[in-house]
Amino acid sequence: MIISVASGKGGTGKTTVSTSLALALDRIRPVLFLDCDVEEPNAHIFLKPAIATTEKVHRPIPMIDYDKCTYCQNCSDICAFNVLAVLEKTVLIFGELCHSCGSCWYQCPEKAITQTDKEIGLIESGKSQNMDFSNGKLNIGEAMSPPLIKAVKAKISPKKTTIIDAPPGTSCPVITSVKDTDFCILVTEPTPFGLNDLKLSVEMLREIGVPCGVIVNRADIGNDDVLRYCTRENIPLLMQIPFDRKIASLYAKGTPIVVEMPEYIEKFQNVYFEIERMVQS
Amino acid sequence: MKELLIISGKGGTGKTSIAGSFAALAAPVVLVDCDVDAANLHLLLNPEIKEEHEFFGLPKATIDKDKCTGCNLCQELCHFDAISEGMVNPFLCEGCAFCFYICPEQAISLRDNVCGHWFISNTRYGPMVHAKLGIAEDNSGKLVAEVRKNAREAAKEKNLEIIITDGPPGIGCPVISSLSGIDLALIVTEPTLSGIHDLKRVVGLCKHFGVKTAVCINKYDLDEKNTRTIEEYCAEEDIQVVGKISFDPSVTKAMLNGRPVIELAQLNVSQQINAMYNLIYRQIST
């Protein structure tokens, strides 16, 4: 089973939930943890994996063979992303804008465009206790994260329960992360900001057909609007975590809740069993 | 005209609460919400929408079943796996138009795609430009650019000197789009190991693009050891820590009431935010 953890709004406790859930499950079954928040990966701070391998991730961008190029401008005319600018004696390539769609190198009438690899980030993999761990780290200045997220997700193995920590928001990086997962846990907080972003996430998940449930973090800091919304929309409430200075302080130090507060191990395992029941029914 | 951008790397550090408070302090001012996927500033400023505009992304492909012969060339060549069984999945189509050009039967056309809306609104502190990206749409960087362009026009038109922008989290496309032409990026961080990690990445991004930065440590008293680590890091990087804001549940209470916390002027946090704003104002106005 593949469970993604997302949140709409950042800072609601996504990584707190995903790492504690993974550690609680690691005691009873094989687990793979994937940190897909490649812009700001944080799970390694909590899981402290021993990194065994680092691989660079590339994506193809166009390269011009000037012996063949006739400066016909076909490539710049067909490129939807304004990557290529054909000048009198040269072709400028803005690689950051390239979506690697392949259109220019396939369609060049002179076969003058080939592909070259642009490095966009890396994947670090290793073990945290029994758990397999991988995260993606996007290179600074690289705008597009989905190709790196896809490379991280290529690690998914059907033999293991996979937990995916997704980035915040509701657009392409999150969609790439949660797509084709069996269930998505949405972590929120009971405030107007939390509710606003939860609604956007729920709409997004409904569009792409991924079932979801909610964990309310800092459950006592705000009002009941999030709970009322979940009841009205028939979204299962999986758990409530109170605002507790001890939890905040553990988070600050990078210690997962289940490590210092073992009473949470069973709670997170129960969240998993409930999800399993929902997915199988 | 001066542009102040508030970003954070990590989400949930208090960017929007600070942006809302700055709005009240700087008024009249132009306000911008560049977190187009999950905008929140409107929840504090209760904007009254004056203009609504459609935002067009790249057109998406559709296949005309009557012309399609099922040769599957489009499916083979689409790098986004957006085509299967003669149908285009609009969530996966990135609008590159590759299939449109190569279809031997000219069975593929491109359809206009409204992928979001942007708004010009009135708030009690000045005009606000904000947006809502459609559900499951991309192009957030382009929408950010559109929103910012209109904010500059609003500032010119109303003769306002300062633009305050609530930025998106992360270091990817929408953040990069928010950084261009900014006078100062205020990075809001929190004293947690995750906060420190993400602060370093966003500082790296600002350096990469040559943007001047300052740092605010929000909830600094939650972990004073981590706060010292942030201060030492900023000293090494030659970045000024312009504010240290206490952890105070009143900030959440103000949010629940839909008001910037600064309006509760007697609070310690409000005084800290006010002092920070004055320091920043001096920096950007010289």
PDB file of C-alpha atoms in Angstrom, chain A residues 9-11 38-42 44-46 77-78 80-81 99-103 105-107 138 140-143 168-172 175 179 191-193 196-197 200 203-204 207 221-223 243 245 251-254, chain B residues 9-12 16 37-40 42-44 58 77 79-80 91-92 94-96 98 101-102 132-133 135-138 170-173 176 190-194 197-198 201 204-205 221-223 226 247 252 255-256:
ATOM      1  CA  LYS A   9      -0.702  24.700   3.920  1.00  0.00           C
ATOM      2  CA  GLY A  10       2.912  24.273   4.943  1.00  0.00           C
ATOM      3  CA  GLY A  11       3.954  23.926   8.565  1.00  0.00           C
ATOM      4  CA  VAL A  38      12.196  18.008  -2.942  1.00  0.00           C
ATOM      5  CA  GLU A  39      12.306  21.808  -2.584  1.00  0.00           C
ATOM      6  CA  GLU A  40      12.642  21.582   1.181  1.00  0.00           C
ATOM      7  CA  PRO A  41      13.158  17.950   2.251  1.00  0.00           C
ATOM      8  CA  ASN A  42      12.997  17.629   6.040  1.00  0.00           C
ATOM      9  CA  HIS A  44      15.904  13.074   7.090  1.00  0.00           C
ATOM     10  CA  ILE A  45      16.193  15.450  10.055  1.00  0.00           C
ATOM     11  CA  PHE A  46      13.745  13.217  11.956  1.00  0.00           C
ATOM     12  CA  ASP A  77       8.298  28.467 -33.575  1.00  0.00           C
ATOM     13  CA  ILE A  78       7.058  25.165 -32.165  1.00  0.00           C
ATOM     14  CA  ALA A  80       5.562  26.286 -26.293  1.00  0.00           C
ATOM     15  CA  PHE A  81       7.895  27.247 -23.451  1.00  0.00           C
ATOM     16  CA  HIS A  99       9.875  20.931 -20.020  1.00  0.00           C
ATOM     17  CA  SER A 100      11.766  18.214 -21.921  1.00  0.00           C
ATOM     18  CA  CYS A 101       8.753  17.557 -24.147  1.00  0.00           C
ATOM     19  CA  GLY A 102      10.971  16.335 -27.000  1.00  0.00           C
ATOM     20  CA  SER A 103       9.157  18.298 -29.671  1.00  0.00           C
ATOM     21  CA  TRP A 105      14.599  17.410 -31.339  1.00  0.00           C
ATOM     22  CA  TYR A 106      12.018  15.151 -32.950  1.00  0.00           C
ATOM     23  CA  GLN A 107      10.767  17.779 -35.389  1.00  0.00           C
ATOM     24  CA  LEU A 138      16.234  19.889  -5.984  1.00  0.00           C
ATOM     25  CA  ILE A 140      19.011  25.581  -5.971  1.00  0.00           C
ATOM     26  CA  GLY A 141      17.734  27.717  -8.856  1.00  0.00           C
ATOM     27  CA  GLU A 142      15.996  24.807 -10.612  1.00  0.00           C
ATOM     28  CA  ALA A 143      12.361  25.754 -11.163  1.00  0.00           C
ATOM     29  CA  PRO A 168       2.756  21.833   0.452  1.00  0.00           C
ATOM     30  CA  GLY A 169       0.293  23.506  -1.926  1.00  0.00           C
ATOM     31  CA  THR A 170      -2.137  22.053  -4.461  1.00  0.00           C
ATOM     32  CA  SER A 171      -0.347  22.355  -7.800  1.00  0.00           C
ATOM     33  CA  CYS A 172       1.999  20.218  -9.910  1.00  0.00           C
ATOM     34  CA  ILE A 175      -0.147  16.282  -7.660  1.00  0.00           C
ATOM     35  CA  LYS A 179      -0.984  10.718  -7.854  1.00  0.00           C
ATOM     36  CA  THR A 191      -7.503  27.736  11.972  1.00  0.00           C
ATOM     37  CA  PRO A 192      -8.944  29.713   9.038  1.00  0.00           C
ATOM     38  CA  PHE A 193      -5.637  29.265   7.153  1.00  0.00           C
ATOM     39  CA  ASN A 196      -8.874  27.234   3.592  1.00  0.00           C
ATOM     40  CA  ASP A 197      -5.945  25.134   2.415  1.00  0.00           C
ATOM     41  CA  LEU A 200      -8.228  23.217  -1.706  1.00  0.00           C
ATOM     42  CA  GLU A 203     -10.850  19.405  -4.106  1.00  0.00           C
ATOM     43  CA  MET A 204      -7.533  18.538  -5.726  1.00  0.00           C
ATOM     44  CA  GLU A 207     -10.193  15.690  -9.088  1.00  0.00           C
ATOM     45  CA  ILE A 221      -5.471  26.139  19.209  1.00  0.00           C
ATOM     46  CA  GLY A 222      -8.372  27.284  17.056  1.00  0.00           C
ATOM     47  CA  ASN A 223     -12.037  26.548  16.487  1.00  0.00           C
ATOM     48  CA  PHE A 243      -1.002  21.454  20.939  1.00  0.00           C
ATOM     49  CA  ARG A 245       4.819  22.359  24.127  1.00  0.00           C
ATOM     50  CA  TYR A 251       9.823  18.932  16.585  1.00  0.00           C
ATOM     51  CA  ALA A 252      12.278  21.808  17.049  1.00  0.00           C
ATOM     52  CA  LYS A 253      15.004  19.317  17.946  1.00  0.00           C
ATOM     53  CA  GLY A 254      14.141  16.960  15.092  1.00  0.00           C
TER      54      GLY A 254
ATOM     55  CA  GLY B   9      11.431  28.271   2.525  1.00  0.00           C
ATOM     56  CA  LYS B  10       9.403  26.202   4.954  1.00  0.00           C
ATOM     57  CA  GLY B  11       5.659  26.779   5.101  1.00  0.00           C
ATOM     58  CA  GLY B  12       3.804  27.700   8.261  1.00  0.00           C
ATOM     59  CA  THR B  16       1.167  35.720   6.146  1.00  0.00           C
ATOM     60  CA  ASP B  37      -1.861  27.623  -4.863  1.00  0.00           C
ATOM     61  CA  ALA B  38      -2.909  28.239  -1.273  1.00  0.00           C
ATOM     62  CA  ALA B  39      -3.460  31.942  -0.744  1.00  0.00           C
ATOM     63  CA  ASN B  40      -4.228  33.043   2.824  1.00  0.00           C
ATOM     64  CA  HIS B  42      -7.288  37.464   2.044  1.00  0.00           C
ATOM     65  CA  LEU B  43      -8.359  35.777   5.274  1.00  0.00           C
ATOM     66  CA  LEU B  44      -6.703  38.594   7.244  1.00  0.00           C
ATOM     67  CA  LEU B  58      -0.971  26.896 -22.333  1.00  0.00           C
ATOM     68  CA  LEU B  77       5.892  10.438 -28.304  1.00  0.00           C
ATOM     69  CA  HIS B  79       6.813  12.703 -22.718  1.00  0.00           C
ATOM     70  CA  PHE B  80       4.202  13.332 -20.042  1.00  0.00           C
ATOM     71  CA  PHE B  91      -4.081  16.862 -15.654  1.00  0.00           C
ATOM     72  CA  LEU B  92      -1.011  15.390 -17.313  1.00  0.00           C
ATOM     73  CA  GLU B  94       1.552  20.285 -20.182  1.00  0.00           C
ATOM     74  CA  GLY B  95       0.467  22.064 -23.348  1.00  0.00           C
ATOM     75  CA  CYS B  96       3.680  21.493 -25.317  1.00  0.00           C
ATOM     76  CA  PHE B  98       4.063  18.186 -29.681  1.00  0.00           C
ATOM     77  CA  TYR B 101       2.292  19.043 -34.711  1.00  0.00           C
ATOM     78  CA  ILE B 102       3.069  15.391 -35.333  1.00  0.00           C
ATOM     79  CA  LYS B 132      -6.496  31.562  -7.390  1.00  0.00           C
ATOM     80  CA  LEU B 133      -4.941  28.849  -9.478  1.00  0.00           C
ATOM     81  CA  ILE B 135      -7.598  22.953  -9.011  1.00  0.00           C
ATOM     82  CA  ALA B 136      -4.825  20.664 -10.187  1.00  0.00           C
ATOM     83  CA  GLU B 137      -3.391  23.275 -12.587  1.00  0.00           C
ATOM     84  CA  ASP B 138       0.230  24.133 -13.198  1.00  0.00           C
ATOM     85  CA  GLY B 170       9.621  26.431  -1.163  1.00  0.00           C
ATOM     86  CA  ILE B 171      12.373  27.299  -3.626  1.00  0.00           C
ATOM     87  CA  GLY B 172      10.740  26.258  -6.923  1.00  0.00           C
ATOM     88  CA  CYS B 173       9.012  27.925  -9.821  1.00  0.00           C
ATOM     89  CA  ILE B 176      11.745  32.102  -8.387  1.00  0.00           C
ATOM     90  CA  GLU B 190      11.414  29.467  13.022  1.00  0.00           C
ATOM     91  CA  PRO B 191      13.882  27.958  15.499  1.00  0.00           C
ATOM     92  CA  THR B 192      13.442  24.320  14.500  1.00  0.00           C
ATOM     93  CA  LEU B 193      15.903  22.067  12.706  1.00  0.00           C
ATOM     94  CA  SER B 194      13.545  21.947   9.714  1.00  0.00           C
ATOM     95  CA  HIS B 197      17.499  23.588   6.978  1.00  0.00           C
ATOM     96  CA  ASP B 198      14.957  25.349   4.753  1.00  0.00           C
ATOM     97  CA  ARG B 201      18.168  26.597   1.008  1.00  0.00           C
ATOM     98  CA  GLY B 204      21.046  29.985  -1.296  1.00  0.00           C
ATOM     99  CA  LEU B 205      18.279  30.722  -3.777  1.00  0.00           C
ATOM    100  CA  ASP B 221      11.545  31.623  22.293  1.00  0.00           C
ATOM    101  CA  LEU B 222      10.293  28.119  21.418  1.00  0.00           C
ATOM    102  CA  ASP B 223      13.903  26.923  21.237  1.00  0.00           C
ATOM    103  CA  ASN B 226      18.177  26.890  17.635  1.00  0.00           C
ATOM    104  CA  PHE B 247       5.631  32.771  20.412  1.00  0.00           C
ATOM    105  CA  THR B 252      -3.700  32.602  16.165  1.00  0.00           C
ATOM    106  CA  MET B 255      -6.199  35.062  12.678  1.00  0.00           C
ATOM    107  CA  LEU B 256      -9.416  33.447  13.925  1.00  0.00           C
TER     108      LEU B 256
END
